[in-house]
Tab-separated table of C-alpha atoms and ligand atoms in Angstrom:
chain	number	residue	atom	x	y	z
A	1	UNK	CA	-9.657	-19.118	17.662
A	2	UNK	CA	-10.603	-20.181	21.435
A	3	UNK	CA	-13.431	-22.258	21.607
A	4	UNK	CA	-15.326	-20.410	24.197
A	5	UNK	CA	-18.399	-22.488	25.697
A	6	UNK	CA	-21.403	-20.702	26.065
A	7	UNK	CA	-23.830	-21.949	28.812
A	8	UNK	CA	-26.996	-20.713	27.520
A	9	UNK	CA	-28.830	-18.338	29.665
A	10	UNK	CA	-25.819	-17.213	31.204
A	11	UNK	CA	-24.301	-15.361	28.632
A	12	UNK	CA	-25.158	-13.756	25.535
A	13	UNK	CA	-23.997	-15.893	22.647
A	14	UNK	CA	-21.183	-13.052	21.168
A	15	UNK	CA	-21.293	-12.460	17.305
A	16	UNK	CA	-18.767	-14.998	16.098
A	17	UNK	CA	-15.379	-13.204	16.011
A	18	UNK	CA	-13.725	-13.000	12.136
A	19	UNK	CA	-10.499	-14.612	12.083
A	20	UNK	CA	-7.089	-13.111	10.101
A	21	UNK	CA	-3.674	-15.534	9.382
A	22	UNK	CA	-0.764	-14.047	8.093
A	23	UNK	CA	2.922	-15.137	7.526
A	24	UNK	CA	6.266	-13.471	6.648
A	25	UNK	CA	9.223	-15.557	5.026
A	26	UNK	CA	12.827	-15.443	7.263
A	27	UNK	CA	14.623	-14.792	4.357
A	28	UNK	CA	16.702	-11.927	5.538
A	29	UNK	CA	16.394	-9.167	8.105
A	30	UNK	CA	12.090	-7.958	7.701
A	31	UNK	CA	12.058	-3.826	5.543
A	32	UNK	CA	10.480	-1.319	6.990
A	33	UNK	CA	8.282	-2.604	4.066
A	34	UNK	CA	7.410	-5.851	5.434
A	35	UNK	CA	6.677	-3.741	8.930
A	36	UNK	CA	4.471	-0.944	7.467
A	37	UNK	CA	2.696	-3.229	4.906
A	38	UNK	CA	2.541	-6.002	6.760
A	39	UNK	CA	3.616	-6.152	10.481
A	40	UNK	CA	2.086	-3.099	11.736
A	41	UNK	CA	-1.412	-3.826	10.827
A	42	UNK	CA	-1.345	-7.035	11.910
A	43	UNK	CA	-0.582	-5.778	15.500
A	44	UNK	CA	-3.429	-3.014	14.685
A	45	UNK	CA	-6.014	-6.368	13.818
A	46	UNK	CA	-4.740	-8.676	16.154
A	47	UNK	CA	-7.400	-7.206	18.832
A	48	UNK	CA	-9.780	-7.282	17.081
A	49	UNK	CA	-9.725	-10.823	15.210
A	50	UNK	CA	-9.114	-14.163	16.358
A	51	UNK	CA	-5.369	-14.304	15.032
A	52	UNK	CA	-2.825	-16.182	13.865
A	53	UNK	CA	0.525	-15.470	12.411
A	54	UNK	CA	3.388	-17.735	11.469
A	55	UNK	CA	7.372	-17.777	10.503
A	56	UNK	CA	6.792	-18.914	7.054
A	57	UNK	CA	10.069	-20.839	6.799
A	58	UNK	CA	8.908	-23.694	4.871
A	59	UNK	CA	8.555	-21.060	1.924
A	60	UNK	CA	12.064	-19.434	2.554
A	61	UNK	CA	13.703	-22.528	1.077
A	62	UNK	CA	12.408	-22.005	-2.058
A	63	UNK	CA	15.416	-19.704	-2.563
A	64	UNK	CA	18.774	-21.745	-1.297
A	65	UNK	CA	19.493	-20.843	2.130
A	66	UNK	CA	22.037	-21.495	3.951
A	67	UNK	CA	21.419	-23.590	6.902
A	68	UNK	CA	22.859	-21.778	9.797
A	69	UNK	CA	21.610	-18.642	8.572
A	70	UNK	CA	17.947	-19.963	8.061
A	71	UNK	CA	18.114	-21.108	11.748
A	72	UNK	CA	19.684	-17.699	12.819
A	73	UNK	CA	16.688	-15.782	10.997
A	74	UNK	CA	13.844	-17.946	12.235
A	75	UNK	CA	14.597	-17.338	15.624
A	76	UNK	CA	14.931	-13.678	14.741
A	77	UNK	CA	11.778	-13.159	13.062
A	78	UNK	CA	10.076	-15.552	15.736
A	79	UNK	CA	11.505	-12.628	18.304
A	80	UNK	CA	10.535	-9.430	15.952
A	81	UNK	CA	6.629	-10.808	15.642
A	82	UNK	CA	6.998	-10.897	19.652
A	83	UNK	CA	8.411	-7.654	19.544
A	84	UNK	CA	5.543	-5.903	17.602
A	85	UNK	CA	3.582	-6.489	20.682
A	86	UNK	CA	1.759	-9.526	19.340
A	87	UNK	CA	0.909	-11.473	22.455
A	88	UNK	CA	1.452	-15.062	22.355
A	89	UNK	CA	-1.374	-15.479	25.064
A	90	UNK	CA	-4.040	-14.097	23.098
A	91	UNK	CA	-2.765	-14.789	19.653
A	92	UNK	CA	-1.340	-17.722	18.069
A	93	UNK	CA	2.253	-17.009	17.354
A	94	UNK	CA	4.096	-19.544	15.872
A	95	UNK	CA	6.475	-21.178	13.225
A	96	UNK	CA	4.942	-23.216	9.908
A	97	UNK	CA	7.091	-26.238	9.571
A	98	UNK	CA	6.366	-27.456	13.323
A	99	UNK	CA	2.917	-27.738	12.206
A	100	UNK	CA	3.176	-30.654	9.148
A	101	UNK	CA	-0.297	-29.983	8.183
A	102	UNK	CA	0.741	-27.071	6.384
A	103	UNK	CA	2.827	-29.727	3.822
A	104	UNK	CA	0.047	-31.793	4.440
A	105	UNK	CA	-2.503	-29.850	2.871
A	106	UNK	CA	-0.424	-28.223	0.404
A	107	UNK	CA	0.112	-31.313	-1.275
A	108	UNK	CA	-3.466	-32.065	-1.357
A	109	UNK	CA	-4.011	-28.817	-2.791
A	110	UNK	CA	-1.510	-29.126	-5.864
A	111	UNK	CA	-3.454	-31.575	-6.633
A	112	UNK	CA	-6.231	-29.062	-7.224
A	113	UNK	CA	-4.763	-26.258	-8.884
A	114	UNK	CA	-3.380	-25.808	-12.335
A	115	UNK	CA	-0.110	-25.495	-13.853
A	116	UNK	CA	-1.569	-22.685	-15.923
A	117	UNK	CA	-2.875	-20.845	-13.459
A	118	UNK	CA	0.801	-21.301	-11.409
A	119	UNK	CA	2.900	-19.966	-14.467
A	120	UNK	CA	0.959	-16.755	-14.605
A	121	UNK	CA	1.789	-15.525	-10.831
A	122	UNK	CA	4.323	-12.768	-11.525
A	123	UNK	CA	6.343	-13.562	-8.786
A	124	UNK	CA	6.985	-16.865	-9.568
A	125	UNK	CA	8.353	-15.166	-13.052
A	126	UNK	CA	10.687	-12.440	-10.882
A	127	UNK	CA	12.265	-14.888	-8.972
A	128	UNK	CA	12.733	-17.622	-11.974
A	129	UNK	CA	14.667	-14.832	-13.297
A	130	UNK	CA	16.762	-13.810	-10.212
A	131	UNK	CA	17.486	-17.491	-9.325
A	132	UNK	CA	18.334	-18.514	-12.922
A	133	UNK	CA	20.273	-21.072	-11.328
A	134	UNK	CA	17.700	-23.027	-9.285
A	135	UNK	CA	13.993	-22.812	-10.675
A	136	UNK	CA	12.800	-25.586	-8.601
A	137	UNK	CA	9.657	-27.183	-8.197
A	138	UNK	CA	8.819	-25.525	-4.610
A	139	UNK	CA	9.004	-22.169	-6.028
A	140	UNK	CA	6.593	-22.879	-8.883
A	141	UNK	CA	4.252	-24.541	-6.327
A	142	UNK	CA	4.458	-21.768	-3.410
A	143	UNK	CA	1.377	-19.821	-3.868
A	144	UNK	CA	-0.273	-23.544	-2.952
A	145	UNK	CA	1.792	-23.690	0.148
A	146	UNK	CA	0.269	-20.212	0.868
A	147	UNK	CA	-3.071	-20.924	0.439
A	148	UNK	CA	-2.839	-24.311	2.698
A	149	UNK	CA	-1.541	-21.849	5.373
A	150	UNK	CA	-4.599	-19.389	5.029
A	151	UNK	CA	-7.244	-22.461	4.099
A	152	UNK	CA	-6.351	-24.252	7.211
A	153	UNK	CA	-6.509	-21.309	9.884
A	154	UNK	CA	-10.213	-20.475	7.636
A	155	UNK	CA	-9.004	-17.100	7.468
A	156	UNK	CA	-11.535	-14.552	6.676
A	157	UNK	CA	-8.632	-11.956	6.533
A	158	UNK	CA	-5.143	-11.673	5.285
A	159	UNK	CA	-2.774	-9.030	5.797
A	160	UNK	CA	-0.864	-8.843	3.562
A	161	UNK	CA	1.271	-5.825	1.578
A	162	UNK	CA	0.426	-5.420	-2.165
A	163	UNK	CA	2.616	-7.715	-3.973
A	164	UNK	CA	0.898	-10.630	-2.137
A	165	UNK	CA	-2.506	-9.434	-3.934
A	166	UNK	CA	-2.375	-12.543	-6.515
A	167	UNK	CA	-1.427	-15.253	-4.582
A	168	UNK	CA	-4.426	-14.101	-2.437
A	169	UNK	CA	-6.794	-14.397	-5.724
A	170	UNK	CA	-5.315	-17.648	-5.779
A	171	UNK	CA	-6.014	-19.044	-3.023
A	172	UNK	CA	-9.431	-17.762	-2.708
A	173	UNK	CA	-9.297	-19.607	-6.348
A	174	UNK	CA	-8.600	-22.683	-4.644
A	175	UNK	CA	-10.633	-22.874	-2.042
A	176	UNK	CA	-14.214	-21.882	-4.097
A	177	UNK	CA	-12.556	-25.071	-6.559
A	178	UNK	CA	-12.574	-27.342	-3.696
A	179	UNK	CA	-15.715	-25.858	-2.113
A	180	UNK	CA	-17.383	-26.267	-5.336
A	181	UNK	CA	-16.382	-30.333	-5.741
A	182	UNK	CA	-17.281	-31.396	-2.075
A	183	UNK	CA	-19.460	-28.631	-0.743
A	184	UNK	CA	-18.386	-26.080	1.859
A	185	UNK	CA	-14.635	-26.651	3.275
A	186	UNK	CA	-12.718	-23.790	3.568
A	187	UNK	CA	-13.574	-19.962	4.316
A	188	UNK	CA	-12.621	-18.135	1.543
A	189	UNK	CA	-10.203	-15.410	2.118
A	190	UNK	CA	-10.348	-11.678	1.702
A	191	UNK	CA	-6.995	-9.682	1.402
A	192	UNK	CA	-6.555	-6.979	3.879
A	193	UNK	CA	-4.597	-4.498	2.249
A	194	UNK	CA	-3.813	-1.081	3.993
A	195	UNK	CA	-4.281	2.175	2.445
A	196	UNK	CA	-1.028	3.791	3.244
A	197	UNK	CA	2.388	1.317	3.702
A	198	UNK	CA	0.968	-1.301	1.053
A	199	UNK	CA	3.972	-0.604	-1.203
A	200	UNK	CA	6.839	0.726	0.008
A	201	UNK	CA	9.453	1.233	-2.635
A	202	UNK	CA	13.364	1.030	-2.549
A	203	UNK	CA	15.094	4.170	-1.348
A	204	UNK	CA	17.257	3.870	-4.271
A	205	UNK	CA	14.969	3.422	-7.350
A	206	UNK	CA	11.238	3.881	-6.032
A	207	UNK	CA	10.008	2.266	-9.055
A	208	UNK	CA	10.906	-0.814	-7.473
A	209	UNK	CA	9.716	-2.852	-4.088
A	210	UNK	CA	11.675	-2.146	-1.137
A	211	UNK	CA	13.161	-5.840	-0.651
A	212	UNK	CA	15.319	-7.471	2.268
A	213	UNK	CA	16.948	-9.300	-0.748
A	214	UNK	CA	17.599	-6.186	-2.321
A	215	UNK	CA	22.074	-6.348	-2.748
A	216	UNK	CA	22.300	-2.698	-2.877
A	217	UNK	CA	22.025	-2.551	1.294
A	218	UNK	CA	20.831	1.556	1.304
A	219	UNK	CA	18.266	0.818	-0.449
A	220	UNK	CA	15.966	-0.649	2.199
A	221	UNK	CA	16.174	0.091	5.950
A	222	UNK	CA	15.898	-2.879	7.825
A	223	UNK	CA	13.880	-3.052	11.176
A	224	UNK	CA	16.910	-3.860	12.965
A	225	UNK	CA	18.890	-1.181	11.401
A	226	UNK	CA	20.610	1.697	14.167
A	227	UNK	CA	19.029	4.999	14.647
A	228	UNK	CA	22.328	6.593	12.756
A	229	UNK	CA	22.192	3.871	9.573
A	230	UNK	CA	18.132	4.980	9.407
A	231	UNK	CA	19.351	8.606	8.932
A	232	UNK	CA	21.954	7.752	6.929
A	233	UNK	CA	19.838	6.286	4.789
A	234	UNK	CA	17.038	7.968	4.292
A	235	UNK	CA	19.016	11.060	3.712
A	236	UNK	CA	20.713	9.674	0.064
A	237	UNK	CA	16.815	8.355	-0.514
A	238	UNK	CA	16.765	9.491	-4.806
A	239	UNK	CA	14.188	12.304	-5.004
A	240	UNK	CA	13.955	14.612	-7.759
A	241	UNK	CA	15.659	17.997	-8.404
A	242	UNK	CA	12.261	20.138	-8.589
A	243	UNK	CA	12.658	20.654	-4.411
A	244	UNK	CA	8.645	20.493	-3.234
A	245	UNK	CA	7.120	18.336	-1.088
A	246	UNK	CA	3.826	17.045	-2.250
A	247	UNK	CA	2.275	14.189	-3.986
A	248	UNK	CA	2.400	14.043	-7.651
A	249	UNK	CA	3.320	12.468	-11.131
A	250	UNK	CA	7.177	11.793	-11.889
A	251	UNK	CA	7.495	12.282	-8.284
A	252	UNK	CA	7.894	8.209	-7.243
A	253	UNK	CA	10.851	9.030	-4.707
A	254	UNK	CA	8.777	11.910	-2.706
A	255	UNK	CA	5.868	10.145	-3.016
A	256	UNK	CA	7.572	6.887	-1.059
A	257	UNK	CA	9.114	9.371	1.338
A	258	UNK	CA	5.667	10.727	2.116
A	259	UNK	CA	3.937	7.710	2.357
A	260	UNK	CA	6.318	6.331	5.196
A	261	UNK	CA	6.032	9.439	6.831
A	262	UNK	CA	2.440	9.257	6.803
A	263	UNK	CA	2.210	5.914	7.881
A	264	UNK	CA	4.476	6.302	10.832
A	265	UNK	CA	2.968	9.838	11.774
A	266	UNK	CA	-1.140	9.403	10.529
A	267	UNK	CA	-0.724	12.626	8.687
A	268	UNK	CA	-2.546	12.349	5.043
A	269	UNK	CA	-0.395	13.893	2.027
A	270	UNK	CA	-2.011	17.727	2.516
A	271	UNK	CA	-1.079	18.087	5.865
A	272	UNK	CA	2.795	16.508	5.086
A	273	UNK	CA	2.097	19.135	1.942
A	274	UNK	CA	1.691	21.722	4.365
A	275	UNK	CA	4.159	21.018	6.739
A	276	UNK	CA	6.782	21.035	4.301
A	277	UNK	CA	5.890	24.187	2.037
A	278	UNK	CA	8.508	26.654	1.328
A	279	UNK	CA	10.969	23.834	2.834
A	280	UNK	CA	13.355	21.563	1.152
A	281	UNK	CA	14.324	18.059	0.961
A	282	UNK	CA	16.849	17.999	3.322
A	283	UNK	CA	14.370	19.321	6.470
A	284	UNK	CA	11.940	16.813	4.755
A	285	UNK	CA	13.969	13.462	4.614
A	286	UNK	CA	15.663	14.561	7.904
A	287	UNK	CA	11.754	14.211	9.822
A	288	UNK	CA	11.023	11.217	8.009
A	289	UNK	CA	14.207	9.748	9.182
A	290	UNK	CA	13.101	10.692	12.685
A	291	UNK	CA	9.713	9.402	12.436
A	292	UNK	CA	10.700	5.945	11.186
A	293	UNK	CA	13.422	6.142	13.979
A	294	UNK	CA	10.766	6.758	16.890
A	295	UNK	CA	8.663	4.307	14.911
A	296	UNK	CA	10.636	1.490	15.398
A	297	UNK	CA	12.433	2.360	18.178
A	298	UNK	CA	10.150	0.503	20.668
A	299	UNK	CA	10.346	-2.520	18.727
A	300	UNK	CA	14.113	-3.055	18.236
A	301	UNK	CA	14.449	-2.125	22.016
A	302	UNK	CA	12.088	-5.022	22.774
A	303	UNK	CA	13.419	-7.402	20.116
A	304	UNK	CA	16.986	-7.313	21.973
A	305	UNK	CA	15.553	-8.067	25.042
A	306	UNK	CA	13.614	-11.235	24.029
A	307	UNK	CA	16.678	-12.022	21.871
A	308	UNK	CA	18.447	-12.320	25.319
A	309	UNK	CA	16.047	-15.437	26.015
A	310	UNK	CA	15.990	-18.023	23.291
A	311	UNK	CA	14.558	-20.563	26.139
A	312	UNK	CA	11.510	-18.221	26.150
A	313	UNK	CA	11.220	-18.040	22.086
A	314	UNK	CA	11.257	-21.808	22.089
A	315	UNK	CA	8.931	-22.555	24.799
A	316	UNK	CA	6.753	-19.922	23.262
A	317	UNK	CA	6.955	-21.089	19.903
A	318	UNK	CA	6.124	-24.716	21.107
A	319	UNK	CA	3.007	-23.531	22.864
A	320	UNK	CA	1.768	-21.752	19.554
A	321	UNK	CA	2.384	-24.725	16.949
A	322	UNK	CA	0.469	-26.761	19.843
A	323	UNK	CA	-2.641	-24.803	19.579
A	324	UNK	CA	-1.880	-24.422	15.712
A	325	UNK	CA	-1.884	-27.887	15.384
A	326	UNK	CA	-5.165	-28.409	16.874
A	327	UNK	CA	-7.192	-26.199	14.590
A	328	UNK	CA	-4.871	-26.735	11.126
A	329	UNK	CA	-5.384	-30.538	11.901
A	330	UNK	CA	-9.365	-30.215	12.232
A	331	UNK	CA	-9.258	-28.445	8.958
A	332	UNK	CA	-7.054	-30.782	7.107
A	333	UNK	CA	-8.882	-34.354	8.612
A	334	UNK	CA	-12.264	-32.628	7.286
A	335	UNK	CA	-10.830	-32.295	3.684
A	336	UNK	CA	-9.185	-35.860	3.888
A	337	UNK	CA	-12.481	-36.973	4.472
A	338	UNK	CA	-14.057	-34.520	1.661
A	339	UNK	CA	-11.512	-36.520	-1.107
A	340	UNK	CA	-12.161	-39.980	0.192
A	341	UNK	CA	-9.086	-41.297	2.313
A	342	UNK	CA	-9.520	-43.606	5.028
A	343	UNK	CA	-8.085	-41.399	8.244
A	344	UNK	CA	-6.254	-44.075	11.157
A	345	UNK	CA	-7.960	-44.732	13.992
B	401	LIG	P1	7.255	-11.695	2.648
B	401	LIG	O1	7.991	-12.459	3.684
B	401	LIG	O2	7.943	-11.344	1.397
B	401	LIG	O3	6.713	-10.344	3.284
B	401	LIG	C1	5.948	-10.324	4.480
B	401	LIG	C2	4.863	-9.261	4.351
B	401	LIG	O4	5.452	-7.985	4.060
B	401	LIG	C3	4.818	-7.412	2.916
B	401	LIG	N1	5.812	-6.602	2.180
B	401	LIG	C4	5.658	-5.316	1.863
B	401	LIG	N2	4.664	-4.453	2.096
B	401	LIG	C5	4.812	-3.187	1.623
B	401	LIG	N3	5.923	-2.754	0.961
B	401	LIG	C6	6.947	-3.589	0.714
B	401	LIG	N4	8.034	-3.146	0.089
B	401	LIG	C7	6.846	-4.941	1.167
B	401	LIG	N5	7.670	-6.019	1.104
B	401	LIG	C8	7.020	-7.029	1.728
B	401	LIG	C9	4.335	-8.609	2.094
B	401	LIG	O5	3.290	-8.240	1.239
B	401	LIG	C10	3.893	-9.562	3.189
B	401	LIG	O6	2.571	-9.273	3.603
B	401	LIG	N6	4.364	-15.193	0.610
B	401	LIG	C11	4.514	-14.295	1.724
B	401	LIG	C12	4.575	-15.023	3.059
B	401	LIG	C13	3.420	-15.941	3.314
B	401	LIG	C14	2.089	-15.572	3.579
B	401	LIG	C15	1.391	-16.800	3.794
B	401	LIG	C16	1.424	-14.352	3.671
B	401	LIG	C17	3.515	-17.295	3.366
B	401	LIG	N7	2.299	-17.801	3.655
B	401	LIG	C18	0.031	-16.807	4.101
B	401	LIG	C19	0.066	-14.368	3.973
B	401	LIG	C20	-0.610	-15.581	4.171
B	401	LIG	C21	5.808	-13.531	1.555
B	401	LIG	O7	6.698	-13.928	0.873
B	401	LIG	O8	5.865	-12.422	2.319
């Protein structure tokens, strides 16, 4: 997203470079879900794109937090997309709510979208059921906050794991709306969804998402988790009682297993097939406990040595929601503008 200034003659004008956005809530301690759906391509893109990626911590209030924990886990995820080996100098790392634009917009946007098309978004349904107690307004609303984040970066890209897949179609909903009223505004967004990692499930019933809210603790390994509680874990992952390794119907706990040990190893489904034939699940889960170990390893051991300089995370973050602020603010001035308000001087 640097404007580089071409002097022509001197330089080749370079193809313009796509740009991806992407965001994860602090609402607990991030899954080895959120990392190999989400987190680990993102470091895999961010050379290649013009990036930015954001502590989405406006959207974690949706849920009741409690304050000092909220603060606690912003910092913490602010440190883990640091620790990924995103580089703040070359990407823009930073946290939504010091950029008000992102309200800003989202506001505007409500104002463009539905309530129809809000009460179908499955997640919105989940979560009304979980939080019985406290359907508010923001959660109905969120996948219009989410879209203002990607509309204002004019993301080509977002990745994102598959449960995010509608409230992409949304936004890209939104934006062709608002494109269509007052003419070209916003890029309109592809999802980038990986082919391996874009699901993982819960150790403890794969039907279901692996899920940092998730109350039954072994069934999701957290990023921060010890080498010893990763073992421990993996090893009472539910299988099945037929004893093979390989992909296949009925099979939903293997099939998990084997698609976080290809993701953290590169090896498709035959060769894990292979590797494992004539072998049972105990040599099985026991590598895939190692390869999610060594996977992560790197990260945690970089994540507690930023976490040992919260000056740094701050001054960092500030320098990211400055440079934020200068492209979301371009993007929401040009869509004031579109609807008619008079900007100040
Ligand atoms: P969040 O915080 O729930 O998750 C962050 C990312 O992790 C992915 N993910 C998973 N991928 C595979 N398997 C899983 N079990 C799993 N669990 C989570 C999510 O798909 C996501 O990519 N609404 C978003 C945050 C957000 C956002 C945005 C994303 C806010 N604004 C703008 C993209 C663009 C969310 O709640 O993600």
């Amino acid at each position: 997203m640097d404007e580089k200034i071409i002097i022509p003659g001197t330089e080749a004008a370079p193809e313009k470079r796509k740009k991806i956005l992407s965001c994860i809530q602090p609402s607990g301690i991030p899954t080895l879900g959120n990392y190999l759906g989400a987190l680990k391509n993102w470091k895999l893109l961010s050379d290649e794109f013009d990036s930015a990626f954001a502590v989405a911590d406006l959207h974690a209030i949706t849920v009741r937090q409690d304050p000092k924990m909220l603060r606690k886990q912003i910092m913490e995820v602010f440190a883990l997309l640091l620790a990924i080996g995103l580089d703040p100098e070359k990407n823009i790392v930073f946290i939504q709510s010091h950029v008000p634009a992102h309200s800003q917009l989202a506001w505007i946007l409500n104002c463009y979208t539905q309530f129809g098309e809000m009460s179908r978004m499955t997640q919105f349904k989940d979560k009304s059921q979980s939080h019985a107690d406290n359907v508010n307004v923001g959660l109905f609303s969120y996948p219009v906050l989410m879209a203002a984040d990607i509309l204002l970066y004019q993301a080509d890209l977002v990745p994102v794991g598959a449960d995010q897949k509608q409230h992409l179609e949304i936004a890209r909903d939104i934006a062709n709306r608002f494109n269509g009223i007052y003419g070209k505004t916003f890029t309109v967004p592809d999802p980038y969804i990986g082919k391996q990692g874009a699901r993982v499930m819960s150790l403890q019933d794969p039907t279901k998402k692996m899920s940092k809210s998730d109350p039954n603790p072994k069934s999701f390994v957290s990023v921060f988790d010890s080498p010893e509680t990763i073992m421990k874990k993996i090893k009472s992952a539910v299988t099945d009682s037929e004893g093979g390794v390989y992909y296949g119907e009925g099979k939903d706990g293997v099939n998990n297993l084997m698609g976080i040990y290809s993701c953290c190893t590169g090896l498709d489904y035959d060769a894990i097939a292979k590797e494992f034939e004539g072998r049972g699940y105990g040599d099985f889960k026991t590598a895939v406990a190692e390869a999610v170990i060594e996977e992560l390893r790197p990260v945690r051991e970089r994540y507690d040595l930023l976490m040992k300089d919260q000056a740094y995370l701050l001054e960092t973050a500030a320098k990211g929601a400055e440079t934020a602020q200068r492209i979301a603010n371009r993007t929401l001035e040009k869509t004031m503008k579109k609807c008619g308000f008079v900007l100040p001087r």
